Coordinates of C-alpha atoms and ligand atoms in Angstrom, one line a residue:
M18 CA 51.7 -41.4 -24.7
N19 CA 48.6 -40.8 -22.7
E20 CA 49.1 -42.2 -19.2
T21 CA 45.8 -44.0 -19.2
A22 CA 46.6 -45.7 -22.6
T23 CA 48.8 -48.4 -21.4
R24 CA 46.7 -51.6 -21.9
V25 CA 45.9 -51.2 -25.6
Y26 CA 45.7 -48.1 -27.7
A27 CA 45.3 -46.9 -31.2
E28 CA 48.0 -44.5 -32.3
I29 CA 46.6 -42.2 -35.0
D30 CA 49.1 -40.4 -37.2
L31 CA 47.3 -37.3 -38.4
D32 CA 50.3 -36.4 -40.6
A33 CA 49.6 -39.7 -42.5
V34 CA 46.0 -38.6 -42.9
R35 CA 47.2 -35.3 -44.4
A36 CA 49.7 -37.0 -46.6
N37 CA 47.1 -39.5 -47.9
V38 CA 44.6 -36.7 -48.7
R39 CA 47.3 -34.9 -50.7
A40 CA 48.2 -38.1 -52.5
L41 CA 44.6 -38.8 -53.4
R42 CA 44.1 -35.2 -54.6
E43 CA 47.1 -35.8 -56.9
R44 CA 45.3 -39.0 -58.2
A45 CA 42.2 -36.9 -59.0
P46 CA 43.6 -33.5 -60.1
R47 CA 40.5 -32.2 -61.8
S48 CA 38.2 -33.1 -58.9
V49 CA 37.7 -31.9 -55.4
L50 CA 38.0 -34.5 -52.6
M51 CA 35.4 -35.5 -50.0
A52 CA 36.9 -37.1 -46.9
V53 CA 34.5 -39.7 -45.7
V54 CA 34.6 -39.7 -41.9
K55 CA 31.6 -42.0 -41.1
A56 CA 31.8 -44.5 -38.3
D57 CA 34.2 -42.3 -36.3
A58 CA 36.4 -42.0 -39.4
Y59 CA 36.6 -45.8 -39.7
G60 CA 37.7 -46.0 -36.1
H61 CA 40.3 -43.2 -36.4
G62 CA 38.3 -40.4 -34.7
A63 CA 36.0 -38.3 -36.8
L64 CA 36.8 -34.9 -35.4
A65 CA 40.5 -35.1 -35.5
C66 CA 40.5 -36.7 -39.0
A67 CA 38.0 -34.3 -40.5
K68 CA 40.2 -31.4 -39.4
A69 CA 43.4 -33.0 -40.6
A70 CA 41.7 -33.8 -44.0
Q71 CA 40.5 -30.2 -44.4
E72 CA 44.0 -28.9 -43.5
A73 CA 45.3 -31.0 -46.4
G74 CA 42.8 -29.7 -48.8
A75 CA 39.7 -31.9 -48.6
A76 CA 36.9 -29.6 -49.8
W77 CA 34.1 -31.7 -48.4
I78 CA 33.4 -33.9 -45.4
G79 CA 31.1 -36.9 -45.8
T80 CA 29.3 -39.0 -43.2
A81 CA 26.7 -41.8 -43.4
T82 CA 24.3 -40.6 -40.7
P83 CA 23.0 -37.1 -40.0
E84 CA 23.9 -37.5 -36.4
E85 CA 27.6 -37.9 -37.4
A86 CA 27.5 -34.8 -39.5
L87 CA 25.7 -32.7 -36.9
A88 CA 28.2 -33.8 -34.2
L89 CA 31.0 -32.5 -36.4
R90 CA 29.2 -29.2 -37.0
A91 CA 28.6 -28.9 -33.2
A92 CA 32.3 -29.4 -32.7
G93 CA 33.1 -26.5 -35.0
V94 CA 33.8 -28.2 -38.4
E95 CA 32.7 -25.8 -41.1
G96 CA 32.6 -26.0 -44.9
P97 CA 30.7 -28.3 -47.3
M98 CA 29.4 -31.4 -45.6
M99 CA 27.1 -34.2 -46.7
C100 CA 25.4 -37.2 -45.1
W101 CA 23.4 -39.9 -46.9
L102 CA 21.8 -42.4 -44.6
W103 CA 18.4 -41.2 -43.6
T104 CA 15.3 -42.7 -42.1
P105 CA 11.8 -41.2 -41.6
G106 CA 11.8 -39.0 -38.4
G107 CA 15.5 -38.2 -38.8
P108 CA 16.9 -34.7 -37.9
W109 CA 16.1 -33.1 -41.2
R110 CA 15.4 -29.7 -39.9
Q111 CA 18.7 -29.6 -37.8
A112 CA 20.6 -30.7 -40.9
V113 CA 19.0 -28.0 -43.1
E114 CA 19.7 -25.4 -40.4
A115 CA 23.3 -26.6 -40.1
G116 CA 23.8 -26.2 -43.9
I117 CA 24.5 -29.9 -44.4
D118 CA 23.8 -31.4 -47.8
V119 CA 21.3 -34.2 -47.4
S120 CA 21.0 -37.1 -49.8
V121 CA 17.6 -38.0 -51.2
S122 CA 17.0 -41.4 -52.8
G123 CA 13.2 -41.5 -52.9
M124 CA 10.0 -39.4 -52.7
W125 CA 9.4 -39.9 -49.0
A126 CA 12.8 -38.2 -48.3
L127 CA 12.2 -35.3 -50.7
D128 CA 8.8 -34.7 -48.9
A129 CA 10.6 -34.8 -45.5
V130 CA 13.3 -32.3 -46.6
R131 CA 10.7 -29.9 -48.1
E132 CA 8.8 -29.9 -44.9
A133 CA 12.0 -29.3 -42.9
A134 CA 13.0 -26.4 -45.2
R135 CA 9.6 -24.7 -44.7
A136 CA 9.9 -25.1 -40.9
A137 CA 13.4 -23.8 -40.9
G138 CA 12.6 -21.0 -43.3
R139 CA 15.6 -21.8 -45.4
T140 CA 16.5 -23.6 -48.6
A141 CA 17.7 -27.2 -48.1
R142 CA 20.8 -28.3 -50.0
V143 CA 19.8 -31.7 -51.5
Q144 CA 21.9 -34.2 -53.4
L145 CA 19.9 -36.7 -55.5
K146 CA 21.3 -40.3 -55.3
A147 CA 20.9 -42.6 -58.3
D148 CA 21.0 -46.3 -58.1
T149 CA 23.1 -47.0 -61.2
G150 CA 23.4 -50.7 -60.3
L151 CA 24.6 -51.2 -56.7
G152 CA 21.1 -52.2 -55.7
R153 CA 21.4 -50.6 -52.3
N154 CA 20.4 -47.0 -51.6
G155 CA 19.6 -44.7 -54.5
C156 CA 16.8 -44.1 -56.9
Q157 CA 16.1 -46.7 -59.6
P158 CA 16.3 -45.4 -63.2
A159 CA 12.6 -46.2 -63.7
D160 CA 11.8 -43.8 -60.8
W161 CA 14.3 -41.1 -61.6
A162 CA 12.0 -39.0 -63.8
E163 CA 9.5 -38.7 -60.9
L164 CA 12.2 -37.8 -58.3
V165 CA 13.9 -35.3 -60.6
G166 CA 10.6 -33.8 -61.5
A167 CA 9.6 -33.3 -57.9
A168 CA 13.0 -31.9 -57.0
V169 CA 12.8 -29.4 -59.8
A170 CA 9.4 -28.4 -58.6
A171 CA 10.7 -28.0 -55.1
Q172 CA 13.5 -25.9 -56.4
A173 CA 11.0 -23.6 -58.1
E174 CA 9.0 -23.2 -54.8
G175 CA 12.3 -22.3 -53.1
T176 CA 12.4 -25.1 -50.5
V177 CA 15.2 -27.1 -52.1
E178 CA 18.4 -26.5 -54.1
V179 CA 19.7 -29.5 -55.9
T180 CA 23.4 -29.2 -55.2
G181 CA 24.6 -32.7 -56.3
L182 CA 23.8 -35.7 -58.3
W183 CA 25.6 -38.9 -57.2
S184 CA 25.8 -42.6 -57.1
H185 CA 28.0 -45.4 -55.7
F186 CA 29.8 -48.4 -57.2
A187 CA 29.2 -52.1 -56.5
C188 CA 32.6 -53.5 -57.6
A189 CA 35.1 -50.7 -57.9
D190 CA 37.5 -52.8 -55.9
E191 CA 37.6 -55.3 -58.8
P192 CA 39.1 -53.3 -61.7
G193 CA 37.6 -54.5 -65.0
H194 CA 34.4 -55.9 -63.5
P195 CA 31.7 -55.5 -66.2
S196 CA 29.4 -53.7 -63.7
I197 CA 31.7 -50.7 -63.6
Q198 CA 31.2 -49.6 -67.2
L199 CA 27.5 -50.4 -67.0
Q200 CA 27.2 -48.2 -63.9
L201 CA 29.2 -45.3 -65.5
T202 CA 26.9 -45.5 -68.5
A203 CA 23.8 -45.5 -66.3
F204 CA 25.2 -42.6 -64.3
R205 CA 25.9 -40.5 -67.4
D206 CA 22.3 -41.1 -68.6
M207 CA 20.8 -40.2 -65.3
L208 CA 23.0 -37.0 -65.1
A209 CA 22.0 -36.0 -68.6
Y210 CA 18.3 -36.5 -67.9
A211 CA 18.4 -34.4 -64.7
E212 CA 20.4 -31.7 -66.4
K213 CA 18.0 -31.6 -69.3
E214 CA 15.2 -31.1 -66.7
G215 CA 17.0 -28.0 -65.4
V216 CA 19.2 -29.4 -62.5
E217 CA 22.5 -27.6 -62.3
P218 CA 24.5 -29.5 -59.7
E219 CA 27.6 -28.1 -58.0
V220 CA 29.0 -31.6 -57.9
R221 CA 28.5 -34.9 -59.7
H222 CA 30.2 -37.9 -58.1
I223 CA 30.5 -41.7 -58.0
A224 CA 34.1 -42.6 -57.1
N225 CA 35.0 -44.2 -53.8
S226 CA 38.6 -45.0 -52.8
P227 CA 39.2 -47.9 -55.2
A228 CA 37.7 -45.9 -58.1
T229 CA 39.7 -42.9 -57.2
L230 CA 42.9 -45.0 -57.3
T231 CA 42.1 -47.1 -60.4
L232 CA 39.5 -45.4 -62.6
P233 CA 40.1 -41.7 -63.6
E234 CA 37.1 -41.6 -65.9
S235 CA 34.9 -42.0 -62.7
H236 CA 36.3 -38.9 -61.0
F237 CA 33.7 -36.4 -62.3
D238 CA 33.6 -33.2 -60.1
L239 CA 34.4 -34.9 -56.7
V240 CA 35.8 -38.1 -55.4
R241 CA 34.6 -39.6 -52.1
C242 CA 37.5 -41.2 -50.3
G243 CA 37.2 -43.1 -47.0
L244 CA 39.5 -46.0 -46.5
A245 CA 42.4 -44.6 -48.5
V246 CA 42.4 -41.4 -46.4
Y247 CA 43.4 -43.7 -43.5
G248 CA 46.1 -45.3 -45.6
V249 CA 44.6 -48.7 -45.9
S250 CA 44.3 -50.6 -49.2
P251 CA 40.7 -51.2 -50.4
A252 CA 41.6 -54.6 -51.7
P253 CA 44.7 -56.8 -51.8
E254 CA 44.5 -57.0 -55.6
L255 CA 45.0 -53.2 -55.8
G256 CA 48.3 -53.3 -54.0
T257 CA 49.7 -52.5 -50.6
P258 CA 49.3 -49.1 -49.1
A259 CA 52.9 -48.3 -50.0
Q260 CA 52.3 -49.4 -53.6
L261 CA 49.3 -47.1 -53.7
G262 CA 51.3 -44.2 -52.3
L263 CA 49.5 -44.3 -48.9
R264 CA 50.6 -44.5 -45.3
P265 CA 48.5 -46.3 -42.7
A266 CA 47.3 -43.8 -40.1
M267 CA 46.4 -46.3 -37.3
A268 CA 48.8 -48.4 -35.3
L269 CA 47.2 -50.7 -32.7
K270 CA 49.5 -51.3 -29.8
A271 CA 49.4 -53.1 -26.5
S272 CA 51.6 -53.6 -23.5
L273 CA 52.2 -57.2 -22.6
A274 CA 50.4 -58.1 -19.4
L275 CA 52.3 -61.2 -18.5
V276 CA 55.1 -63.4 -19.8
K277 CA 55.6 -66.9 -18.4
T278 CA 57.3 -70.2 -19.2
V279 CA 55.0 -73.2 -19.6
P280 CA 55.8 -76.8 -20.2
A281 CA 55.3 -78.8 -23.4
G282 CA 51.8 -80.0 -24.1
H283 CA 50.1 -77.1 -22.3
G284 CA 46.7 -76.0 -23.6
V285 CA 46.3 -72.3 -24.4
S286 CA 43.1 -70.3 -24.0
Y287 CA 39.5 -71.4 -24.3
G288 CA 38.8 -74.7 -25.9
H289 CA 42.5 -75.6 -25.9
H290 CA 42.8 -75.2 -29.6
Y291 CA 46.5 -74.6 -29.2
L292 CA 48.9 -76.9 -27.4
T293 CA 52.6 -76.0 -26.8
E294 CA 54.9 -78.3 -28.7
T295 CA 57.9 -77.7 -26.3
E296 CA 58.5 -75.8 -23.2
T297 CA 58.0 -72.2 -24.3
T298 CA 57.3 -68.7 -23.3
L299 CA 53.8 -67.3 -23.6
A300 CA 53.0 -63.6 -23.7
L301 CA 49.5 -62.3 -22.7
V302 CA 48.2 -59.4 -24.9
P303 CA 45.5 -57.6 -23.0
A304 CA 43.2 -56.9 -26.0
G305 CA 40.3 -59.0 -27.2
Y306 CA 37.1 -59.1 -29.3
A307 CA 35.6 -56.4 -27.0
D308 CA 38.3 -54.2 -28.3
G309 CA 37.7 -55.2 -31.9
I310 CA 40.2 -58.0 -32.3
P311 CA 38.4 -60.4 -34.5
R312 CA 37.8 -63.8 -32.8
N313 CA 37.8 -65.2 -36.3
A314 CA 41.5 -64.6 -36.4
S315 CA 42.1 -67.0 -33.5
G316 CA 45.2 -69.0 -34.1
R317 CA 46.2 -66.8 -37.1
G318 CA 46.4 -63.1 -36.4
P319 CA 49.9 -61.7 -36.5
V320 CA 51.5 -59.6 -33.8
L321 CA 55.0 -58.0 -33.6
V322 CA 56.7 -58.7 -30.2
G323 CA 60.4 -58.3 -29.6
G324 CA 61.2 -57.6 -33.3
K325 CA 59.5 -60.8 -34.6
V326 CA 56.1 -61.4 -36.0
R327 CA 54.3 -64.0 -34.0
H328 CA 50.7 -65.4 -34.2
V329 CA 47.8 -65.6 -31.9
A330 CA 48.0 -68.9 -30.1
G331 CA 44.5 -70.4 -29.5
R332 CA 41.4 -68.4 -29.2
V333 CA 41.0 -64.6 -29.0
A334 CA 38.9 -64.0 -25.8
M335 CA 36.8 -61.0 -24.9
D336 CA 39.7 -59.0 -23.4
Q337 CA 42.9 -61.0 -24.0
F338 CA 44.8 -63.3 -26.2
V339 CA 48.1 -65.1 -26.1
V340 CA 51.1 -65.3 -28.4
D341 CA 53.7 -68.0 -28.2
L342 CA 57.2 -66.4 -28.1
G343 CA 58.8 -69.8 -28.8
G344 CA 61.2 -69.4 -25.8
D345 CA 62.2 -65.8 -26.6
R346 CA 62.3 -63.6 -23.5
A347 CA 60.1 -60.6 -23.0
E348 CA 58.6 -58.8 -20.0
A349 CA 55.3 -57.4 -18.9
G350 CA 55.1 -53.9 -20.3
D351 CA 56.9 -54.7 -23.5
E352 CA 55.2 -53.5 -26.6
A353 CA 53.1 -55.7 -28.9
V354 CA 52.1 -54.1 -32.2
I355 CA 48.9 -55.8 -33.4
F356 CA 48.9 -53.8 -36.7
G357 CA 50.5 -50.7 -38.1
D358 CA 52.7 -50.0 -41.1
A359 CA 54.5 -52.8 -43.1
E360 CA 57.2 -50.2 -43.9
R361 CA 58.2 -50.5 -40.2
G362 CA 58.0 -54.3 -40.2
E363 CA 54.7 -54.3 -38.5
P364 CA 51.7 -56.6 -39.4
T365 CA 49.0 -54.6 -41.2
A366 CA 45.2 -54.2 -41.1
E367 CA 45.3 -56.0 -44.4
D368 CA 47.1 -59.0 -42.8
W369 CA 44.4 -59.2 -40.1
A370 CA 41.7 -59.0 -42.7
A371 CA 43.2 -62.0 -44.4
A372 CA 43.6 -63.8 -41.1
A373 CA 39.9 -63.1 -40.2
D374 CA 38.5 -63.8 -43.6
T375 CA 37.2 -60.2 -43.9
I376 CA 38.1 -56.9 -45.4
A377 CA 40.5 -54.3 -44.0
Y378 CA 37.7 -51.8 -43.8
E379 CA 36.2 -54.0 -41.0
I380 CA 39.4 -54.4 -39.1
V381 CA 40.1 -50.7 -38.5
T382 CA 36.4 -49.7 -38.1
R383 CA 35.7 -52.3 -35.5
I384 CA 38.4 -51.1 -33.1
G385 CA 36.2 -50.6 -30.0
G386 CA 35.2 -47.7 -27.9
R387 CA 37.3 -49.1 -25.0
V388 CA 40.5 -48.5 -26.9
P389 CA 41.9 -44.9 -26.4
R390 CA 43.0 -43.0 -29.5
V391 CA 46.4 -41.3 -29.1
Y392 CA 47.0 -38.7 -31.7
L393 CA 50.4 -37.9 -33.4
G394 CA 50.7 -34.7 -35.5
A395 CA 47.8 -33.0 -33.9
Ligands
PLP16 C1 31.7 -45.4 -47.2 C2 31.3 -44.7 -48.4 C3 32.3 -44.1 -49.3 C4 33.8 -44.3 -49.0 O1 34.2 -45.5 -49.5 P1 35.7 -46.0 -49.4 O2 35.7 -47.2 -50.3 O3 36.0 -46.2 -48.0 O4 36.5 -44.9 -50.1 C5 31.9 -43.4 -50.4 N1 30.6 -43.3 -50.6 C6 29.6 -43.9 -49.9 C7 28.2 -43.8 -50.3 C8 29.9 -44.6 -48.8 O5 29.0 -45.2 -48.0

């Protein structure tokens, strides 16, 4: 362990990342895999995870922002890379020069990338995004003909090469949701139109982690997996990581800062929302909402201390929270596992999501910059 990482630290098992990439590739054997490493690889560390994913056969790396993609390129990550969340004035030229595929959902973006390609003196790799029903980013079906027409014209002038056609699901984490088939139909129609107009994409893709795990007909040429690469289940209804053949890569651990005996009827933490029922032992866990521990899980979040799962007693504060050890003994410096792998008897990110009334995506992604990452299997 890193000597500075004694308070609270996130242990990241890169062998788990590799194993998850291999497992996902087996789930989508006719497609290539894009490892999505946006938001610092959902809190796991973008550079280390991108490299591990490539070692395990991820053909593509995906990020949300161009800055995330450019940082990986600057750190030496090569190979196909794509980013999709652009605003006017973004680093279009740098992305074109770095050979990063850029996503275009509307005319303003196509104009920006053509200009950047001219300035860079090289052809931009562009993936056109269709809004097949998510209602977020992407080009509406009614605007598709205009966007495809302009992209084909840009291709003819040599500024742009359309390398991909893609979309994103709204409800892939709810198998059987009627929107799924409607989106697949809309996607096939929009693909057929673009291909009729002369677009010959390298990759067509719509599947995220839940679709990769549950919906083979959505796999097309490429699957874009984020959460599952990190061994976390996209939704409780889909199964636990173990049931999905995945291994959680992150374990969030802390060293107890203090253990003390308090009398019955003692209030615990801000607001005194917890009162000890009997004389008991309280353990202080030196991690709080500044570290990404959700305050919403006050009174509920599970923590493994001394071989037993306990729960947050009272409110999660900015830097600390307390667990009631119920009279069990422990010492300052003993390990507290906030979440990790259920196969080791540890609470999970999924458990914390349930306790905080959110999704496991948010639990791992919100682990803060103050928490050192300690890599295993590097
Ligand atoms: C985040 C994201 C993904 C990955 O989603 P997971 O459910 O984590 O696999 C895929 N595509 C887009 C557009 C995304 O924003």
